[in-house]
Amino acid sequence: QEKLDMSMYPVESIRNFSIIAHVDHGKSTLADRLLEITGTISKTDHNKQVLDKLQVERERGITVKAQSASLFYNHEGINYLLNLIDTPGHVDFSYEVSRSLSACQGVILVVDANEGIQAQTVANFYLAFEAQLSIIPVINKIDLKNADPERVEKQIEKLFDIPTDECIRISAKQGTNVEKVLQKVIEKIPPPQCNTADPLKALVFDSTFDHYRGVVANIALFGGEIAKGHKIVSAHTKKRYEVNEVGILTPNEQPTHKLYAGQVGYLIAGMKEVAEAQIGDTLFLYKQPVEPLPGFKSVKPMVFAGMYPIDQTEYNNLRSALERLTLNDSSVTVHRDSSLALGAGWRLGFLGLLHMEVFHQRLEQEYNMSVILTAPTVPYKAVLSSAKLIKEYGKDQITIINPAQFPDKLSVSEYLEPTVLGTIVTPHEYIGKIITLCQDRRAVQKDMLYIDENRVMLKYLFPLNEIVVDFYDALKSLSSGYASFDYEDAGYQSADLIKMDILLNGNPVEELATIIHNDKAHAAGKLLCERLKETIPRQLFEIAIQAAIGKKIIARETLKAYRKNVVAKCYGGDITRRMKLLKRQAEGKRLMRKIGNVEVPRDAFIRVLKRETDK
């Protein structure tokens, strides 16, 4: 491959921008058209979401990873270098969006002409607005017969204070007006503020693991230049590396001689260990230290789930697969964990359920790992009141990820549960149903705003554990798929929480314990007992399956014993013969129940712990 010379693109002719929008508003399709117009990829009919490279993304038709590409474009006789980053739209991946914005000076905000502004549009707009980036509003899908660009322009003006004449109407699918977007990018978005003469300063904003070449880091240069053979140091680990290759992504890797300030590209420097390429790290030249860049806010996981190998011999393979995948998806947090029934494993923290599913799917597809995922839980807190416990933990507030660590009510002054501020954007005819749904989930209404005559924006404060499993699905089915939902962290509030234990013949089973709100305990306890009754195999003695809160039993199911027909040989004769045989059998069963212990088979655990979707 011929190496490109990047020195022909001075800082003034570089534009770094990303595309943000709600799910399915056409970000990746717009990215395809931009790649075609600039000649980066050839025009064919096969170009559908070229930047969605992962198998998960192609199957689900969603973007999960932010992907970058460099475009060359000649505008009024000057050659420009445009670095484009295509971002995901789901709320679970908003961390990807905020990271991508750190390498940009402007954004293209895409809004669907048919759907109008939706919840994630609002959230992503504020991310860009807080980062003080210039925003180019684009109204997409004007080729649809129900498209109403005028209405959408009014919504944009009302919510974001952007004048209607700034909006560009395009159809990314057919390529209408897309050229205009490129010209607007060059006029509106400022070039990066940096200088090639400064010492090298590069931000690692993404990284992947390659089996042959080690870690491939995506970098944005905020100063200086970098080339093969340079000695560089990581500000985070203080380790030295020699650069093996630098280049740009035109979606595929294209090696170059050097990269200069303001450009975005990739770098391979023989980082063998996964932990070395920390996202948000600053790289600089050896013996020329610089002030490290601020990096990224560490992300707060919203949902925790246990992950265990199906077979314990796979533990080490799964560990290396997890390390490599968490390098690529840095928003997952990992803690070691072990359980009596499932063996050694991990407690993983995710940003949401979709994130958890996608992570699980990627483990299976990219690393051929089959794993058990337990039911998702959220992190609770307890404010301790007993001096002994405070001394033991060294602080008066503890975070509870695993129900087994739930402290007793006597030693706690209050329990706290995480809350989120949810934004729901919906057509107004569904308001009644949605408000009822939110009240069922213990939500508190904060705000209600009409965006235009038939769109409403509702703001609610939700307890996180109420929306974590199936709120999104319930919302979609109530509103025929029109309502959209987005949430952000809103801190902790005190709640009446209890730990519900499951007892089998009086013995607690620790893997099935759950932390739950007092109001919901009875229903959940009954459901879990019924579930267990179906999955535990019958024994020769009776099994009592009970849900208990402390000493109080709130639900019970009885699994009957297998029994032999001991009265088959009696016919006629006195009733006392019959009673004697049955009494003898009952004695035997009672004895057996005393000494028999119930082994819950592993697949019964898996079936019960798998989601509670089939209510």
Coordinates of C-alpha atoms in Angstrom, one line a residue:
Q1 CA 0.0 0.0 0.0
E2 CA 1.2 3.5 -0.9
K3 CA 1.6 5.5 2.3
L4 CA -0.2 8.9 2.2
D5 CA 1.5 12.1 3.0
M6 CA -0.6 14.0 5.5
S7 CA 1.5 17.2 5.6
M8 CA -0.6 18.7 2.8
Y9 CA -3.5 19.2 5.3
P10 CA -2.6 22.0 7.6
V11 CA -4.7 22.6 10.7
E12 CA -6.8 25.3 9.0
S13 CA -8.1 22.8 6.4
I14 CA -9.1 20.1 9.0
R15 CA -12.7 19.6 10.2
N16 CA -13.5 17.1 12.9
F17 CA -17.2 16.3 13.4
S18 CA -19.6 13.6 14.5
I19 CA -23.1 12.6 13.6
I20 CA -25.6 12.4 16.5
A21 CA -29.3 11.5 16.5
H22 CA -32.0 9.3 17.9
V23 CA -32.1 5.6 17.1
D24 CA -33.0 4.9 13.4
H25 CA -32.9 8.5 12.2
G26 CA -30.3 7.7 9.6
K27 CA -26.9 8.5 11.0
S28 CA -25.1 5.5 9.4
T29 CA -26.9 6.0 6.1
L30 CA -25.8 9.7 6.0
A31 CA -22.3 8.5 6.8
D32 CA -22.4 6.2 3.8
R33 CA -23.4 9.0 1.5
L34 CA -20.7 11.3 2.8
L35 CA -18.1 8.5 2.2
E36 CA -19.4 8.0 -1.3
I37 CA -19.5 11.7 -2.3
T38 CA -15.9 12.2 -1.1
G39 CA -14.8 9.1 -3.1
T40 CA -13.7 7.2 0.0
I41 CA -15.8 4.2 -1.0
S42 CA -17.0 3.4 -4.5
K43 CA -20.7 3.9 -5.3
T44 CA -22.5 0.6 -5.4
D45 CA -25.9 -0.6 -4.1
H46 CA -24.1 -2.7 -1.4
N47 CA -23.3 0.3 0.7
K48 CA -25.6 -0.1 3.6
Q49 CA -24.3 1.1 6.9
V50 CA -20.7 0.6 5.9
L51 CA -19.4 1.8 9.3
D52 CA -21.4 -0.8 11.3
K53 CA -18.8 -3.5 11.1
L54 CA -19.7 -5.7 14.0
Q55 CA -21.9 -8.8 13.5
V56 CA -24.2 -7.6 16.3
E57 CA -24.7 -4.3 14.6
R58 CA -25.5 -5.9 11.2
E59 CA -27.9 -8.3 12.8
R60 CA -29.8 -5.8 14.9
G61 CA -29.5 -2.9 12.5
I62 CA -28.2 -0.6 15.2
T63 CA -24.9 1.1 15.8
V64 CA -23.1 0.0 19.0
K65 CA -19.5 1.3 18.5
A66 CA -18.6 4.8 17.4
Q67 CA -16.6 4.4 14.1
S68 CA -14.4 7.0 12.6
A69 CA -13.4 7.7 9.0
S70 CA -11.3 10.3 7.2
L71 CA -12.7 12.0 4.1
F72 CA -10.9 14.1 1.5
Y73 CA -13.0 16.9 0.0
N74 CA -12.1 19.6 -2.4
H75 CA -14.1 22.8 -1.8
E76 CA -13.5 26.0 -3.8
G77 CA -10.1 24.8 -4.8
I78 CA -8.8 23.9 -1.4
N79 CA -8.3 20.3 -0.2
Y80 CA -10.0 19.6 3.1
L81 CA -9.5 16.7 5.5
L82 CA -12.8 15.8 7.2
N83 CA -12.8 13.4 10.1
L84 CA -16.2 11.9 10.6
I85 CA -17.3 9.9 13.6
D86 CA -20.5 7.9 13.4
T87 CA -22.1 7.5 16.8
P88 CA -24.7 5.1 18.3
G89 CA -28.2 6.4 19.1
H90 CA -29.4 4.3 22.1
V91 CA -29.3 5.7 25.6
D92 CA -27.2 2.7 26.7
F93 CA -24.3 3.8 24.5
S94 CA -24.4 7.5 25.3
Y95 CA -20.9 7.1 26.8
E96 CA -19.6 6.3 23.3
V97 CA -21.2 9.6 22.1
S98 CA -19.7 11.7 24.8
R99 CA -16.3 10.2 24.1
S100 CA -16.6 10.8 20.4
L101 CA -17.5 14.5 21.0
S102 CA -14.2 15.0 22.8
A103 CA -12.3 14.5 19.5
C104 CA -14.6 16.9 17.6
Q105 CA -15.2 20.6 17.1
G106 CA -18.8 20.3 15.7
V107 CA -21.7 17.9 15.2
I108 CA -24.4 17.2 12.6
L109 CA -27.7 16.7 14.5
V110 CA -29.9 14.5 12.4
V111 CA -33.7 14.5 12.9
D112 CA -36.2 12.3 11.1
A113 CA -38.7 14.4 9.1
N114 CA -41.4 11.8 9.8
E115 CA -40.8 11.2 13.6
G116 CA -39.7 14.6 14.6
I117 CA -37.6 15.2 17.7
Q118 CA -37.4 12.2 20.1
A119 CA -36.0 11.7 23.5
Q120 CA -32.4 10.8 22.5
T121 CA -32.3 13.8 20.1
V122 CA -32.8 16.0 23.1
A123 CA -30.2 14.2 25.2
N124 CA -27.5 14.2 22.5
F125 CA -28.2 17.8 21.7
Y126 CA -27.4 18.8 25.3
L127 CA -24.2 16.6 25.3
A128 CA -23.0 18.6 22.3
F129 CA -24.2 21.9 23.6
E130 CA -22.4 21.4 26.9
A131 CA -19.2 20.6 25.1
Q132 CA -19.7 24.0 23.2
L133 CA -19.6 22.5 19.8
S134 CA -21.1 24.1 16.7
I135 CA -24.3 22.3 15.7
I136 CA -25.6 21.8 12.2
P137 CA -29.2 20.6 12.2
V138 CA -30.1 18.3 9.3
I139 CA -33.7 17.0 8.6
N140 CA -33.5 13.5 7.0
K141 CA -35.9 11.2 5.2
I142 CA -37.7 14.0 3.3
D143 CA -38.4 11.4 0.5
L144 CA -41.0 9.6 2.8
K145 CA -44.6 10.4 1.9
N146 CA -45.5 11.3 5.5
A147 CA -42.5 13.6 6.0
D148 CA -43.3 17.0 7.4
P149 CA -40.1 19.0 7.5
E150 CA -41.9 22.3 8.4
R151 CA -43.2 20.8 11.6
V152 CA -39.8 19.4 12.5
E153 CA -38.1 22.8 11.8
K154 CA -40.6 24.5 14.2
Q155 CA -39.8 21.8 16.9
I156 CA -36.1 22.4 16.5
E157 CA -36.6 26.1 16.8
K158 CA -38.8 25.8 19.9
L159 CA -36.6 23.3 21.8
F160 CA -33.1 24.2 20.7
D161 CA -33.4 27.9 19.7
I162 CA -31.9 27.2 16.3
P163 CA -33.4 29.4 13.6
T164 CA -35.4 27.4 10.9
D165 CA -33.4 28.7 8.0
E166 CA -30.3 26.9 9.3
C167 CA -31.8 23.5 8.9
I168 CA -30.8 21.5 5.8
R169 CA -33.4 19.1 4.3
I170 CA -31.9 16.0 2.9
S171 CA -32.7 12.4 2.0
A172 CA -29.6 10.3 2.9
K173 CA -31.0 7.2 1.2
Q174 CA -31.4 8.9 -2.2
G175 CA -28.5 11.4 -1.7
T176 CA -30.6 14.5 -2.1
N177 CA -28.8 17.7 -0.8
V178 CA -26.1 15.7 1.0
E179 CA -23.4 17.7 -0.8
K180 CA -24.8 20.8 0.9
V181 CA -24.1 19.2 4.3
L182 CA -20.4 18.9 3.5
Q183 CA -20.2 22.6 2.5
K184 CA -22.0 23.6 5.7
V185 CA -19.5 21.5 7.7
I186 CA -16.6 23.4 6.1
E187 CA -18.2 26.8 6.6
K188 CA -19.8 26.4 10.1
I189 CA -17.4 24.1 12.0
P190 CA -14.1 25.7 13.2
P191 CA -10.8 24.0 12.6
P192 CA -9.1 22.4 15.7
Q193 CA -7.2 24.8 17.9
C194 CA -3.7 23.4 17.9
N195 CA -0.2 23.7 16.5
T196 CA 2.2 21.2 14.8
A197 CA 5.1 23.0 16.4
D198 CA 4.0 22.1 19.9
P199 CA 5.2 18.9 21.6
L200 CA 3.2 15.8 20.8
K201 CA 0.0 15.4 22.7
A202 CA -2.5 12.7 21.6
L203 CA -5.8 11.5 23.2
V204 CA -6.7 7.9 23.0
F205 CA -10.5 7.9 22.5
D206 CA -11.0 4.3 21.5
S207 CA -9.1 1.0 21.1
T208 CA -9.4 -2.5 19.8
F209 CA -7.4 -5.7 20.2
D210 CA -5.9 -7.4 17.2
H211 CA -4.6 -10.9 17.6
Y212 CA -1.5 -10.3 15.5
R213 CA -0.6 -6.7 16.2
G214 CA -1.7 -6.2 19.8
V215 CA -3.7 -3.1 20.7
V216 CA -4.8 -0.7 18.0
A217 CA -5.5 2.7 19.5
N218 CA -7.6 5.5 17.9
I219 CA -6.0 8.8 18.6
A220 CA -6.8 12.5 18.2
L221 CA -3.7 14.7 18.0
F222 CA -4.0 18.0 20.0
G223 CA -0.5 19.1 19.2
G224 CA 2.8 18.0 17.5
E225 CA 3.3 15.2 15.1
I226 CA 3.9 11.4 15.3
A227 CA 5.6 9.0 13.0
K228 CA 6.9 5.4 12.9
G229 CA 10.0 5.0 15.1
H230 CA 9.1 7.7 17.6
K231 CA 9.5 6.8 21.2
I232 CA 6.3 7.6 23.1
V233 CA 5.1 7.4 26.7
S234 CA 1.7 6.8 28.1
A235 CA 0.7 9.3 30.8
H236 CA -1.4 6.7 32.6
T237 CA 1.0 3.8 32.9
K238 CA 4.3 5.7 32.4
K239 CA 5.4 2.9 30.0
R240 CA 7.5 3.6 26.9
Y241 CA 6.7 2.3 23.4
E242 CA 8.1 2.5 20.0
V243 CA 5.6 3.4 17.3
N244 CA 5.3 0.7 14.6
E245 CA 2.6 2.2 12.4
V246 CA 0.4 5.3 12.2
G247 CA -2.4 5.9 9.8
I248 CA -5.9 7.1 9.1
L249 CA -9.1 5.2 8.9
T250 CA -10.8 5.5 5.5
P251 CA -13.0 3.2 7.1
N252 CA -10.3 0.7 6.5
E253 CA -6.8 1.3 7.9
Q254 CA -4.6 3.3 5.6
P255 CA -1.0 3.7 6.8
T256 CA 0.6 7.2 6.5
H257 CA 4.1 8.6 6.9
K258 CA 3.1 10.9 9.8
L259 CA 0.1 12.3 11.6
Y260 CA 0.0 16.0 12.4
A261 CA -1.8 18.2 15.0
G262 CA -5.6 18.3 14.5
Q263 CA -5.8 14.9 12.7
V264 CA -7.5 11.8 13.8
G265 CA -6.1 8.4 13.1
Y266 CA -4.9 5.1 14.6
L267 CA -1.6 4.0 16.1
I268 CA 0.0 0.6 16.7
A269 CA 2.9 0.6 19.2
G270 CA 3.3 -3.0 20.4
M271 CA 1.1 -2.7 23.4
K272 CA 0.7 -6.4 24.2
E273 CA -1.4 -6.1 27.4
V274 CA -5.0 -5.2 27.2
A275 CA -4.8 -3.0 30.3
E276 CA -2.2 -0.7 28.7
A277 CA -4.4 1.2 26.2
Q278 CA -6.6 3.0 28.7
I279 CA -9.3 5.0 26.9
G280 CA -8.9 8.7 27.8
D281 CA -5.1 8.3 28.2
T282 CA -2.7 10.9 26.9
L283 CA 0.4 10.0 24.8
F284 CA 3.5 12.2 24.5
L285 CA 7.1 11.9 23.2
Y286 CA 9.7 10.4 25.5
K287 CA 11.6 13.2 27.4
Q288 CA 9.0 15.8 26.4
P289 CA 6.3 15.4 29.0
V290 CA 3.1 17.4 28.6
E291 CA 0.1 18.3 30.8
P292 CA -2.2 15.2 30.4
L293 CA -5.6 15.9 28.8
P294 CA -8.6 15.8 31.1
G295 CA -9.6 12.4 29.8
F296 CA -13.2 11.1 30.3
K297 CA -15.5 11.0 33.3
S298 CA -15.5 7.4 34.5
V299 CA -18.9 5.9 33.7
K300 CA -21.4 4.9 36.3
P301 CA -22.9 1.4 35.6
M302 CA -26.7 1.3 36.0
V303 CA -27.3 -2.5 35.9
F304 CA -25.3 -5.3 37.4
A305 CA -25.4 -9.0 36.4
G306 CA -23.4 -12.0 37.4
M307 CA -21.5 -13.8 34.6
Y308 CA -20.3 -17.4 35.0
P309 CA -18.7 -19.9 32.6
I310 CA -21.1 -22.8 31.8
D311 CA -18.2 -25.1 32.5
Q312 CA -15.6 -24.1 35.1
T313 CA -12.7 -25.4 32.9
E314 CA -13.5 -22.5 30.6
Y315 CA -12.7 -19.9 33.3
N316 CA -9.3 -18.8 32.0
N317 CA -10.5 -18.5 28.4
L318 CA -13.5 -16.5 29.5
R319 CA -11.2 -14.2 31.5
S320 CA -9.0 -13.4 28.5
A321 CA -12.1 -12.9 26.3
L322 CA -13.6 -10.5 28.9
E323 CA -10.4 -8.5 29.1
R324 CA -10.2 -8.1 25.3
L325 CA -13.8 -7.2 25.0
T326 CA -13.8 -4.7 27.9
L327 CA -10.8 -3.0 26.2
N328 CA -13.1 -2.3 23.2
D329 CA -16.1 -1.5 25.3
S330 CA -14.6 0.4 28.2
S331 CA -18.0 1.3 29.8
V332 CA -18.3 -2.2 31.4
T333 CA -17.0 -2.6 34.9
V334 CA -15.7 -6.0 36.1
H335 CA -15.5 -7.4 39.7
R336 CA -14.5 -11.0 40.6
D337 CA -17.4 -12.9 42.2
S338 CA -18.2 -16.5 43.1
S339 CA -21.3 -18.4 44.0
L340 CA -21.9 -21.8 45.5
A341 CA -24.1 -23.1 42.7
L342 CA -22.4 -21.5 39.7
G343 CA -18.7 -21.5 40.7
A344 CA -16.2 -18.7 40.1
G345 CA -17.3 -15.8 37.9
W346 CA -17.6 -12.0 37.7
R347 CA -20.1 -9.3 38.6
L348 CA -20.3 -7.0 35.5
G349 CA -21.7 -3.5 35.5
F350 CA -23.5 -2.3 32.4
L351 CA -25.1 1.0 31.3
G352 CA -28.5 -0.7 30.5
L353 CA -30.1 -3.8 29.4
L354 CA -29.5 -3.5 25.7
H355 CA -25.8 -2.9 26.5
M356 CA -25.9 -6.1 28.5
E357 CA -27.5 -8.1 25.7
V358 CA -25.1 -6.7 23.1
F359 CA -22.1 -7.5 25.3
H360 CA -23.3 -11.0 25.8
Q361 CA -23.9 -11.5 22.1
R362 CA -20.4 -10.1 21.3
L363 CA -18.8 -12.6 23.7
E364 CA -20.6 -15.4 21.9
Q365 CA -19.9 -14.3 18.4
E366 CA -16.4 -12.8 18.6
Y367 CA -15.0 -15.2 21.2
N368 CA -17.2 -18.3 21.0
M369 CA -17.9 -18.1 24.7
S370 CA -21.1 -19.4 26.1
V371 CA -21.9 -18.0 29.5
I372 CA -24.6 -17.9 32.1
L373 CA -25.9 -14.4 32.9
T374 CA -28.0 -13.9 36.1
A375 CA -30.9 -11.6 36.4
P376 CA -30.0 -7.9 36.3
T377 CA -29.8 -6.0 39.6
V378 CA -29.1 -2.3 40.4
P379 CA -26.6 -1.0 43.0
Y380 CA -28.3 0.0 46.3
K381 CA -26.8 1.8 49.2
A382 CA -27.2 1.4 53.0
V383 CA -26.5 4.1 55.6
L384 CA -25.1 2.2 58.6
S385 CA -26.0 3.1 62.1
S386 CA -24.1 0.4 64.2
A387 CA -20.7 1.6 65.2
K388 CA -19.2 -1.9 64.8
L389 CA -20.2 -2.1 61.1
I390 CA -19.0 1.4 60.4
K391 CA -15.6 0.5 61.9
E392 CA -15.5 -2.7 59.9
Y393 CA -16.2 -1.0 56.5
G394 CA -14.4 2.2 57.3
K395 CA -17.3 4.4 56.2
D396 CA -20.9 4.9 57.1
Q397 CA -22.3 4.3 53.6
I398 CA -21.9 1.0 51.7
T399 CA -22.9 0.1 48.2
I400 CA -24.7 -3.3 47.8
I401 CA -24.2 -5.0 44.5
N402 CA -24.9 -8.5 45.6
P403 CA -28.0 -9.4 47.6
A404 CA -25.8 -11.7 49.8
Q405 CA -24.1 -8.6 51.3
F406 CA -27.4 -6.9 52.3
P407 CA -27.0 -5.7 55.9
D408 CA -29.6 -6.4 58.5
K409 CA -32.3 -3.8 59.2
L410 CA -31.2 -3.4 62.8
S411 CA -27.8 -2.0 61.9
V412 CA -29.0 0.4 59.2
S413 CA -30.6 3.8 59.6
E414 CA -31.9 3.9 56.0
Y415 CA -31.6 2.1 52.6
L416 CA -31.1 4.1 49.4
E417 CA -32.0 3.2 45.9
P418 CA -30.7 4.7 42.6
T419 CA -33.1 7.0 40.7
V420 CA -33.0 8.3 37.1
L421 CA -34.6 11.2 35.4
G422 CA -36.5 9.8 32.5
T423 CA -37.7 11.8 29.4
I424 CA -40.5 10.4 27.4
V425 CA -41.5 11.9 24.1
T426 CA -44.8 10.7 22.8
P427 CA -47.8 11.5 20.5
H428 CA -50.4 13.1 22.8
E429 CA -53.1 10.3 22.3
Y430 CA -51.1 7.9 24.4
I431 CA -50.6 10.2 27.4
G432 CA -53.2 8.5 29.7
K433 CA -51.8 5.0 29.3
I434 CA -48.2 6.2 29.7
I435 CA -49.0 8.1 32.9
T436 CA -50.7 5.0 34.4
L437 CA -47.7 2.9 33.4
C438 CA -45.3 5.4 35.1
Q439 CA -47.4 5.5 38.3
D440 CA -47.3 1.7 38.5
R441 CA -43.6 1.9 38.4
R442 CA -43.5 4.3 41.5
A443 CA -42.5 7.3 39.3
V444 CA -43.0 10.9 40.2
Q445 CA -44.0 13.4 37.5
K446 CA -41.6 16.4 37.2
D447 CA -42.6 18.2 34.0
M448 CA -44.9 18.0 31.0
L449 CA -44.4 20.1 27.9
Y450 CA -46.1 20.2 24.5
I451 CA -43.4 20.3 21.8
D452 CA -46.1 21.1 19.2
E453 CA -49.8 20.4 18.9
N454 CA -49.4 16.6 18.9
R455 CA -46.1 15.8 20.6
V456 CA -45.6 15.8 24.4
M457 CA -42.4 15.6 26.4
L458 CA -42.9 14.1 29.9
K459 CA -40.3 14.1 32.6
Y460 CA -40.4 11.6 35.4
L461 CA -38.2 10.6 38.3
F462 CA -38.0 6.8 38.3
P463 CA -36.5 4.3 40.7
L464 CA -34.0 2.6 38.5
N465 CA -34.9 -1.0 39.5
E466 CA -38.5 -0.4 38.2
I467 CA -37.4 0.4 34.6
V468 CA -34.4 -1.9 34.4
V469 CA -36.0 -5.0 33.1
D470 CA -39.0 -4.4 30.9
F471 CA -40.1 -0.8 31.1
Y472 CA -38.9 0.1 27.6
D473 CA -40.8 -2.9 26.0
A474 CA -44.0 -2.0 28.0
L475 CA -43.7 1.7 26.8
K476 CA -43.3 0.7 23.2
S477 CA -46.2 -1.7 23.2
L478 CA -48.5 0.8 24.9
S479 CA -47.7 3.5 22.4
S480 CA -47.6 1.3 19.2
G481 CA -43.9 2.0 19.1
Y482 CA -44.2 5.8 18.8
A483 CA -43.0 6.8 22.3
S484 CA -39.3 7.2 22.9
F485 CA -37.5 7.0 26.2
D486 CA -34.2 8.3 27.5
Y487 CA -32.8 8.6 31.0
E488 CA -29.9 10.1 33.0
D489 CA -28.6 9.5 36.5
A490 CA -30.4 11.4 39.3
G491 CA -28.6 10.2 42.4
Y492 CA -30.0 8.1 45.3
Q493 CA -33.2 8.5 47.4
S494 CA -34.3 6.6 50.5
A495 CA -36.6 3.6 50.0
D496 CA -38.3 0.9 51.9
L497 CA -36.1 -2.0 50.7
I498 CA -36.0 -5.6 52.0
K499 CA -34.2 -8.7 51.2
M500 CA -36.3 -11.6 50.1
D501 CA -34.9 -15.1 50.7
I502 CA -36.1 -18.3 49.1
L503 CA -36.2 -21.3 51.4
L504 CA -36.3 -25.0 50.3
N505 CA -37.5 -27.1 53.3
G506 CA -36.4 -24.3 55.6
N507 CA -32.9 -23.9 54.1
P508 CA -32.1 -20.6 52.4
V509 CA -30.7 -20.7 48.8
E510 CA -28.4 -17.8 48.6
E511 CA -28.3 -17.4 44.8
L512 CA -32.0 -16.8 44.6
A513 CA -32.1 -14.0 47.3
T514 CA -33.2 -10.7 45.9
I515 CA -33.4 -7.1 47.1
I516 CA -36.8 -5.7 46.4
H517 CA -39.2 -2.8 47.4
N518 CA -41.6 -3.7 50.2
D519 CA -44.7 -3.0 48.1
K520 CA -43.7 -5.4 45.4
A521 CA -42.4 -8.3 47.6
H522 CA -45.5 -10.4 47.8
A523 CA -46.2 -10.5 44.0
A524 CA -42.5 -11.2 43.2
G525 CA -42.3 -13.9 45.9
K526 CA -45.3 -15.7 44.6
L527 CA -44.0 -15.6 41.1
L528 CA -40.6 -16.9 42.0
C529 CA -42.1 -19.8 44.1
E530 CA -44.3 -20.8 41.2
R531 CA -41.3 -20.7 38.9
L532 CA -39.3 -22.9 41.1
K533 CA -42.1 -25.4 41.5
E534 CA -42.0 -25.9 37.7
T535 CA -38.2 -26.2 37.5
I536 CA -37.1 -28.3 40.5
P537 CA -37.4 -32.0 39.9
R538 CA -39.7 -34.0 42.3
Q539 CA -38.0 -36.0 45.0
L540 CA -39.1 -39.0 47.1
F541 CA -40.1 -36.6 49.8
E542 CA -42.2 -33.4 49.9
I543 CA -40.4 -30.0 49.3
A544 CA -41.7 -26.8 50.7
I545 CA -40.7 -23.8 48.5
Q546 CA -41.1 -20.6 50.5
A547 CA -40.4 -16.9 50.0
A548 CA -39.5 -15.2 53.3
I549 CA -38.7 -11.7 54.5
G550 CA -36.7 -12.2 57.7
K551 CA -38.7 -14.7 59.7
K552 CA -42.0 -14.0 57.9
I553 CA -43.1 -16.3 55.1
I554 CA -44.9 -14.4 52.4
A555 CA -45.5 -17.1 49.7
R556 CA -45.4 -20.9 49.6
E557 CA -45.7 -23.7 47.0
T558 CA -45.5 -27.4 47.8
L559 CA -43.8 -29.9 45.5
K560 CA -45.5 -33.2 46.2
A561 CA -43.4 -36.4 46.8
Y562 CA -43.2 -39.3 44.5
R563 CA -44.9 -42.3 46.2
K564 CA -45.3 -45.9 45.7
N565 CA -48.8 -47.3 45.7
V566 CA -48.5 -49.4 49.0
V567 CA -52.2 -50.4 49.1
A568 CA -52.1 -52.1 45.7
K569 CA -52.0 -55.6 47.4
C570 CA -55.1 -54.9 49.6
Y571 CA -58.5 -55.7 48.3
G572 CA -61.5 -56.2 50.5
G573 CA -60.5 -56.8 54.1
D574 CA -60.6 -54.3 56.9
I575 CA -59.9 -50.5 56.5
T576 CA -57.4 -50.6 59.3
R577 CA -55.0 -52.8 57.1
R578 CA -55.0 -50.0 54.6
M579 CA -54.5 -47.2 57.1
K580 CA -51.6 -49.1 58.7
L581 CA -49.7 -49.3 55.4
L582 CA -50.3 -45.6 54.5
K583 CA -49.2 -44.6 58.0
R584 CA -46.0 -46.6 57.7
Q585 CA -45.3 -44.9 54.4
A586 CA -45.9 -41.4 55.9
E587 CA -43.5 -42.2 58.7
G588 CA -40.8 -43.2 56.1
K589 CA -41.4 -40.0 54.1
R590 CA -41.1 -37.9 57.3
L591 CA -37.8 -39.5 58.2
M592 CA -36.5 -39.1 54.6
R593 CA -37.5 -35.4 54.7
K594 CA -35.4 -34.9 57.8
I595 CA -32.2 -36.3 56.4
G596 CA -32.7 -35.6 52.6
N597 CA -31.4 -32.3 51.3
V598 CA -32.6 -30.7 48.2
E599 CA -30.1 -30.3 45.4
V600 CA -31.2 -27.6 43.0
P601 CA -29.8 -28.7 39.6
R602 CA -27.8 -26.1 37.7
D603 CA -30.2 -25.8 34.8
A604 CA -33.1 -25.0 37.2
F605 CA -31.0 -22.1 38.5
I606 CA -30.4 -20.9 35.0
R607 CA -34.1 -21.1 34.1
V608 CA -35.2 -19.2 37.2
L609 CA -32.4 -16.6 37.0
K610 CA -32.9 -15.9 33.3
R611 CA -35.2 -12.9 32.9
E612 CA -38.6 -12.7 34.3
T613 CA -40.0 -12.0 30.8
D614 CA -42.6 -14.8 30.6
K615 CA -44.9 -13.3 33.3

